[in-house]
């Protein structure tokens, strides 16, 4: 008979790995390991990452029930996004899980499909008795509805909102969408394009659409170009099909109106637009230059590869998880904050021509 907690090869099973084993691997005290796995606030980030590396290498699993009794916390958070089939959110989820693991947190990933009731339900922590907090990317739930939730339950919002003078109702992590759209459109104008379309004007007037349209219009004005509503077809969703339909409608315009460039408010819209241009026998970027925003892997491997504004997903995940962890561990109320992550423009074949050297 084998010793309890031993595998056939003599190594310890996951259940048999102890705090002492982790402490020995990390070269720290058992107390330090205990502080890390129970999310004690007075541990440096460097020490926490070092200990968590040892935790992962050994496969240590703290007793969740005991942890909950000791700290009142489960170590479980949720990430709720509109659509996991969208590359941007799928890639973001990977970054969030990695960052959470560094802090000893486990992530439950939920899909809202943009339903306001589902967004509100998840914001309260589906089974709040189990979840310590939620990172939510809302599309349609209002800030007023979320205000009482954030006052009572750790919540971090992702994505675009226009705050102005209104009260900040939760911590928020975003990129500067106006600046991002402006940079992409400036790039198209710098190529000598004069009839630049905007694909992504949302019939629901979402904050994302409004801000990206604002940046688009600012860039047109600075380039001495006039905004033409005929070159801004409305879309229902930021997906491939709507990009395809929008660009089809644009290719059917008279030759003196038809666009010679397009800024798409998401990479998925841009991929659909590329397909419509191919169907119409138009070349990219010869006849029409195309740029998107999201910096997805699909943009890198599309044909031609897509010029795109790249939000720093790693920075977004780091800001969101650390902000939420701070809320979870703090017993004192602190003011909500807006955290802005960086972005940059990747110029590829859809505007630059040539041939992209893939990594």
XYZ file of C-alpha atoms in Angstrom:
359
model
C 0.000 0.000 0.000
C 1.283 3.453 -0.854
C 1.736 6.172 1.753
C -1.176 8.615 1.903
C -0.477 11.708 -0.177
C 2.158 9.943 -2.317
C 1.983 9.089 -6.015
C 3.505 5.900 -7.402
C 6.634 7.841 -8.356
C 7.046 8.996 -4.746
C 6.141 12.644 -5.447
C 3.512 14.374 -3.360
C -0.058 14.677 -4.587
C -1.553 18.155 -4.876
C -3.558 17.581 -1.705
C -0.364 16.704 0.215
C 1.576 19.881 -0.706
C 1.824 22.073 2.389
C 2.557 25.700 3.206
C 6.004 24.569 4.367
C 6.704 22.998 0.962
C 5.818 26.284 -0.738
C 7.877 28.281 1.777
C 10.913 26.053 1.179
C 10.555 26.393 -2.609
C 10.173 30.184 -2.425
C 12.814 30.673 0.265
C 10.459 32.584 2.559
C 8.753 31.948 5.875
C 5.572 29.920 6.273
C 3.945 33.108 7.614
C 4.768 34.927 4.365
C 3.227 32.139 2.302
C 0.156 32.207 4.523
C -0.151 35.976 4.062
C 0.005 35.578 0.288
C -2.529 32.760 -0.068
C -5.007 34.485 2.235
C -4.623 37.809 0.356
C -3.216 39.757 3.285
C -2.689 43.372 2.185
C 0.804 43.938 3.635
C 2.761 41.877 1.103
C 4.834 43.467 -1.644
C 3.950 42.712 -5.267
C 7.394 41.196 -5.857
C 7.068 38.818 -2.895
C 3.500 37.911 -3.860
C 4.544 37.008 -7.420
C 7.546 35.024 -6.156
C 5.407 32.987 -3.768
C 2.654 32.454 -6.325
C 5.230 31.081 -8.754
C 6.160 28.458 -6.153
C 2.456 27.776 -5.560
C 1.926 27.070 -9.255
C 5.091 24.982 -9.621
C 4.127 22.737 -6.712
C 0.420 22.705 -7.501
C -0.482 23.845 -3.984
C -4.228 24.283 -3.430
C -5.336 26.120 -0.289
C -8.438 24.836 1.457
C -11.109 27.173 0.091
C -13.563 26.508 2.911
C -10.978 27.221 5.583
C -9.838 30.314 3.737
C -13.391 31.606 3.567
C -13.849 31.103 7.312
C -10.552 32.849 8.138
C -10.807 35.862 5.841
C -14.422 36.096 4.718
C -13.101 35.830 1.142
C -13.116 32.973 -1.352
C -10.354 34.147 -3.707
C -12.843 33.837 -6.591
C -13.641 36.759 -8.903
C -15.688 36.958 -12.110
C -14.950 38.506 -15.492
C -18.196 39.269 -17.347
C -17.913 40.269 -21.025
C -20.472 40.660 -23.830
C -19.239 38.001 -26.263
C -16.482 35.429 -25.822
C -16.522 34.625 -29.540
C -15.083 38.096 -30.176
C -11.276 37.804 -30.339
C -10.754 40.987 -28.321
C -12.639 39.650 -25.285
C -11.219 36.132 -25.628
C -7.683 37.541 -25.614
C -8.490 39.930 -22.767
C -9.821 37.021 -20.689
C -6.461 35.259 -21.038
C -4.661 38.323 -19.689
C -7.105 38.702 -16.795
C -6.674 35.060 -15.769
C -2.886 35.366 -15.869
C -2.858 38.555 -13.806
C -5.330 37.129 -11.288
C -3.183 34.010 -10.866
C -0.245 36.236 -9.899
C -2.371 37.568 -7.046
C -3.678 34.186 -5.984
C -7.155 34.756 -7.417
C -9.284 32.394 -9.513
C -11.406 33.813 -12.358
C -14.906 32.713 -13.312
C -15.609 33.885 -16.897
C -19.181 34.831 -17.799
C -20.836 35.976 -21.046
C -23.613 38.607 -20.919
C -24.462 38.823 -24.663
C -24.987 42.537 -24.026
C -28.236 41.960 -22.113
C -28.765 44.757 -19.576
C -30.537 42.504 -17.049
C -27.767 39.929 -17.257
C -25.120 42.634 -16.892
C -26.807 43.922 -13.744
C -27.251 40.412 -12.346
C -23.586 39.597 -12.856
C -22.484 42.957 -11.464
C -24.028 42.010 -8.140
C -21.907 38.833 -8.166
C -23.927 35.857 -9.266
C -24.127 34.176 -5.945
C -22.345 37.028 -4.160
C -21.843 34.696 -1.213
C -19.145 32.988 -3.278
C -17.620 35.774 -5.417
C -15.302 38.374 -3.913
C -15.759 40.839 -6.778
C -16.566 41.316 -10.481
C -14.850 42.848 -13.520
C -17.646 43.788 -15.918
C -17.613 45.058 -19.498
C -21.131 46.505 -19.770
C -22.888 47.429 -22.988
C -26.390 48.464 -21.999
C -26.835 48.597 -18.219
C -26.865 52.210 -17.023
C -24.399 53.782 -14.605
C -27.305 54.753 -12.355
C -28.282 51.091 -12.034
C -24.711 50.109 -11.216
C -24.166 52.848 -8.618
C -25.752 51.064 -5.633
C -23.996 47.822 -6.621
C -20.498 49.338 -6.573
C -21.198 50.930 -3.197
C -21.861 47.512 -1.677
C -19.823 45.035 -3.746
C -16.317 45.245 -5.309
C -16.852 46.097 -8.989
C -14.560 47.300 -11.782
C -15.983 48.366 -15.152
C -14.228 47.981 -18.497
C -14.929 49.880 -21.689
C -16.187 53.283 -22.607
C -18.277 55.683 -20.628
C -18.582 59.469 -20.870
C -18.400 60.942 -17.402
C -18.397 64.712 -17.779
C -19.962 66.104 -14.624
C -21.792 62.981 -13.595
C -20.744 61.174 -10.440
C -18.307 58.331 -10.923
C -20.221 55.237 -9.839
C -17.483 52.576 -9.945
C -13.808 52.083 -10.723
C -13.280 52.113 -14.474
C -10.506 50.896 -16.798
C -10.486 52.084 -20.416
C -8.457 53.449 -23.306
C -8.837 56.940 -24.758
C -11.222 56.039 -27.583
C -11.406 59.554 -29.006
C -7.617 59.694 -29.328
C -7.458 56.153 -30.749
C -10.010 56.859 -33.479
C -8.372 60.187 -34.221
C -4.949 58.562 -34.741
C -6.307 55.898 -37.096
C -8.187 58.477 -39.171
C -5.194 60.833 -39.237
C -3.151 57.970 -40.668
C -5.708 57.402 -43.457
C -5.802 61.129 -44.261
C -1.989 61.266 -44.337
C -2.094 58.791 -47.234
C -3.925 61.373 -49.332
C -7.338 59.749 -48.900
C -10.146 62.289 -49.073
C -13.362 60.245 -48.936
C -12.947 58.383 -45.641
C -15.846 56.263 -44.434
C -16.717 55.512 -40.807
C -18.055 51.982 -40.286
C -19.439 51.556 -36.792
C -21.985 54.313 -36.209
C -24.210 52.476 -33.754
C -27.976 52.877 -34.045
C -28.089 52.457 -30.227
C -25.706 55.413 -29.829
C -23.397 53.468 -27.492
C -20.560 55.267 -25.744
C -18.003 53.329 -27.803
C -19.587 54.403 -31.080
C -20.022 58.016 -29.979
C -16.422 58.393 -28.843
C -14.910 56.736 -31.903
C -17.092 58.867 -34.174
C -15.962 61.970 -32.284
C -12.293 61.088 -32.828
C -13.001 60.337 -36.494
C -14.671 63.698 -37.030
C -11.900 65.589 -35.224
C -9.294 64.039 -37.510
C -11.330 64.895 -40.611
C -11.635 68.509 -39.480
C -7.902 68.780 -38.802
C -7.173 67.365 -42.275
C -9.499 69.895 -43.910
C -12.003 67.205 -44.878
C -15.793 67.338 -44.530
C -17.823 64.716 -42.696
C -20.264 63.100 -45.118
C -23.124 61.144 -43.440
C -23.440 59.060 -46.602
C -20.053 57.556 -45.707
C -21.163 56.594 -42.173
C -23.653 53.742 -42.491
C -25.356 52.595 -39.303
C -24.539 49.149 -37.907
C -26.385 46.977 -35.391
C -23.360 45.164 -33.967
C -19.568 45.427 -34.183
C -19.222 42.103 -36.014
C -18.044 40.760 -39.361
C -21.501 40.542 -40.930
C -22.332 44.176 -40.186
C -18.958 45.242 -41.560
C -19.689 43.280 -44.729
C -23.150 44.817 -45.155
C -21.942 48.343 -44.422
C -19.105 48.170 -46.943
C -21.389 46.604 -49.566
C -23.670 49.626 -49.269
C -20.684 51.960 -49.613
C -19.381 50.249 -52.760
C -22.776 50.820 -54.383
C -22.490 54.630 -54.048
C -21.714 56.767 -57.130
C -18.029 56.789 -58.065
C -17.549 60.412 -56.957
C -18.898 59.581 -53.460
C -17.641 56.024 -52.944
C -14.941 55.946 -50.222
C -11.249 55.584 -50.891
C -10.599 54.715 -47.231
C -12.507 53.385 -44.225
C -11.990 53.533 -40.486
C -13.859 50.637 -38.883
C -14.813 50.891 -35.207
C -13.670 47.298 -34.555
C -11.393 44.770 -36.219
C -14.364 42.471 -36.805
C -16.172 45.205 -38.756
C -12.972 45.711 -40.737
C -12.645 42.006 -41.573
C -16.199 42.044 -42.937
C -15.412 45.202 -44.888
C -12.350 43.559 -46.449
C -14.562 40.725 -47.683
C -17.044 43.151 -49.261
C -14.240 44.995 -51.051
C -12.915 41.685 -52.386
C -16.415 40.815 -53.674
C -16.627 44.197 -55.423
C -13.285 43.655 -57.175
C -11.629 46.540 -55.304
C -8.055 46.262 -54.060
C -6.789 47.059 -50.568
C -4.998 49.381 -50.127
C -4.856 50.310 -53.829
C -8.496 51.347 -54.232
C -9.492 51.557 -50.571
C -7.321 51.775 -47.446
C -8.801 50.156 -44.327
C -8.015 50.536 -40.625
C -9.634 49.019 -37.545
C -9.348 49.076 -33.792
C -8.823 46.204 -31.299
C -5.396 44.870 -32.259
C -6.758 41.321 -32.475
C -4.805 38.313 -33.732
C -7.321 38.081 -36.577
C -6.164 41.512 -37.792
C -2.592 40.273 -37.948
C -3.449 37.206 -40.035
C -6.186 38.641 -42.286
C -5.523 39.130 -46.003
C -4.257 41.765 -46.304
C -3.098 42.185 -42.710
C -5.112 44.924 -41.049
C -3.828 48.255 -39.798
C -5.316 48.527 -36.319
C -5.253 50.518 -33.094
C -3.985 48.151 -30.402
C -5.301 48.605 -26.845
C -2.741 47.309 -24.335
C -4.784 44.341 -23.115
C -2.093 43.297 -20.657
C -2.186 46.757 -19.051
C -5.999 46.737 -19.025
C -6.008 43.361 -17.255
C -3.353 44.436 -14.757
C -5.158 47.666 -13.901
C -8.536 45.933 -13.585
C -7.382 42.992 -11.461
C -5.186 45.055 -9.144
C -7.921 47.641 -8.741
C -10.463 44.941 -7.880
C -8.059 43.162 -5.508
C -7.452 46.449 -3.722
C -11.210 46.949 -3.306
C -11.631 43.398 -1.997
C -8.862 43.743 0.583
C -9.769 47.220 1.796
C -12.215 47.682 4.628
C -12.275 51.456 4.207
C -14.288 53.222 1.458
C -12.095 55.073 -1.043
C -13.098 57.263 -4.009
C -13.712 55.540 -7.335
C -11.139 56.149 -10.068
C -10.792 56.031 -13.856
C -7.646 54.248 -15.070
C -6.531 54.804 -18.680
C -4.473 52.097 -20.386
C -2.157 52.853 -23.308
C -2.815 52.136 -26.990
C -0.857 52.428 -30.224
C -1.385 52.193 -33.987
C 0.040 49.170 -35.839
C 0.439 50.036 -39.544
C 0.058 46.979 -41.754
C -0.731 45.956 -45.348
C -4.304 47.314 -45.482
C -2.927 50.859 -45.518
C 0.815 50.516 -46.119
C 0.808 47.895 -48.851
C 3.898 45.733 -49.159
C 4.231 42.407 -47.422
C 4.049 41.834 -43.678
C 6.744 39.724 -42.032
C 4.805 37.591 -39.552
C 6.442 36.744 -36.225
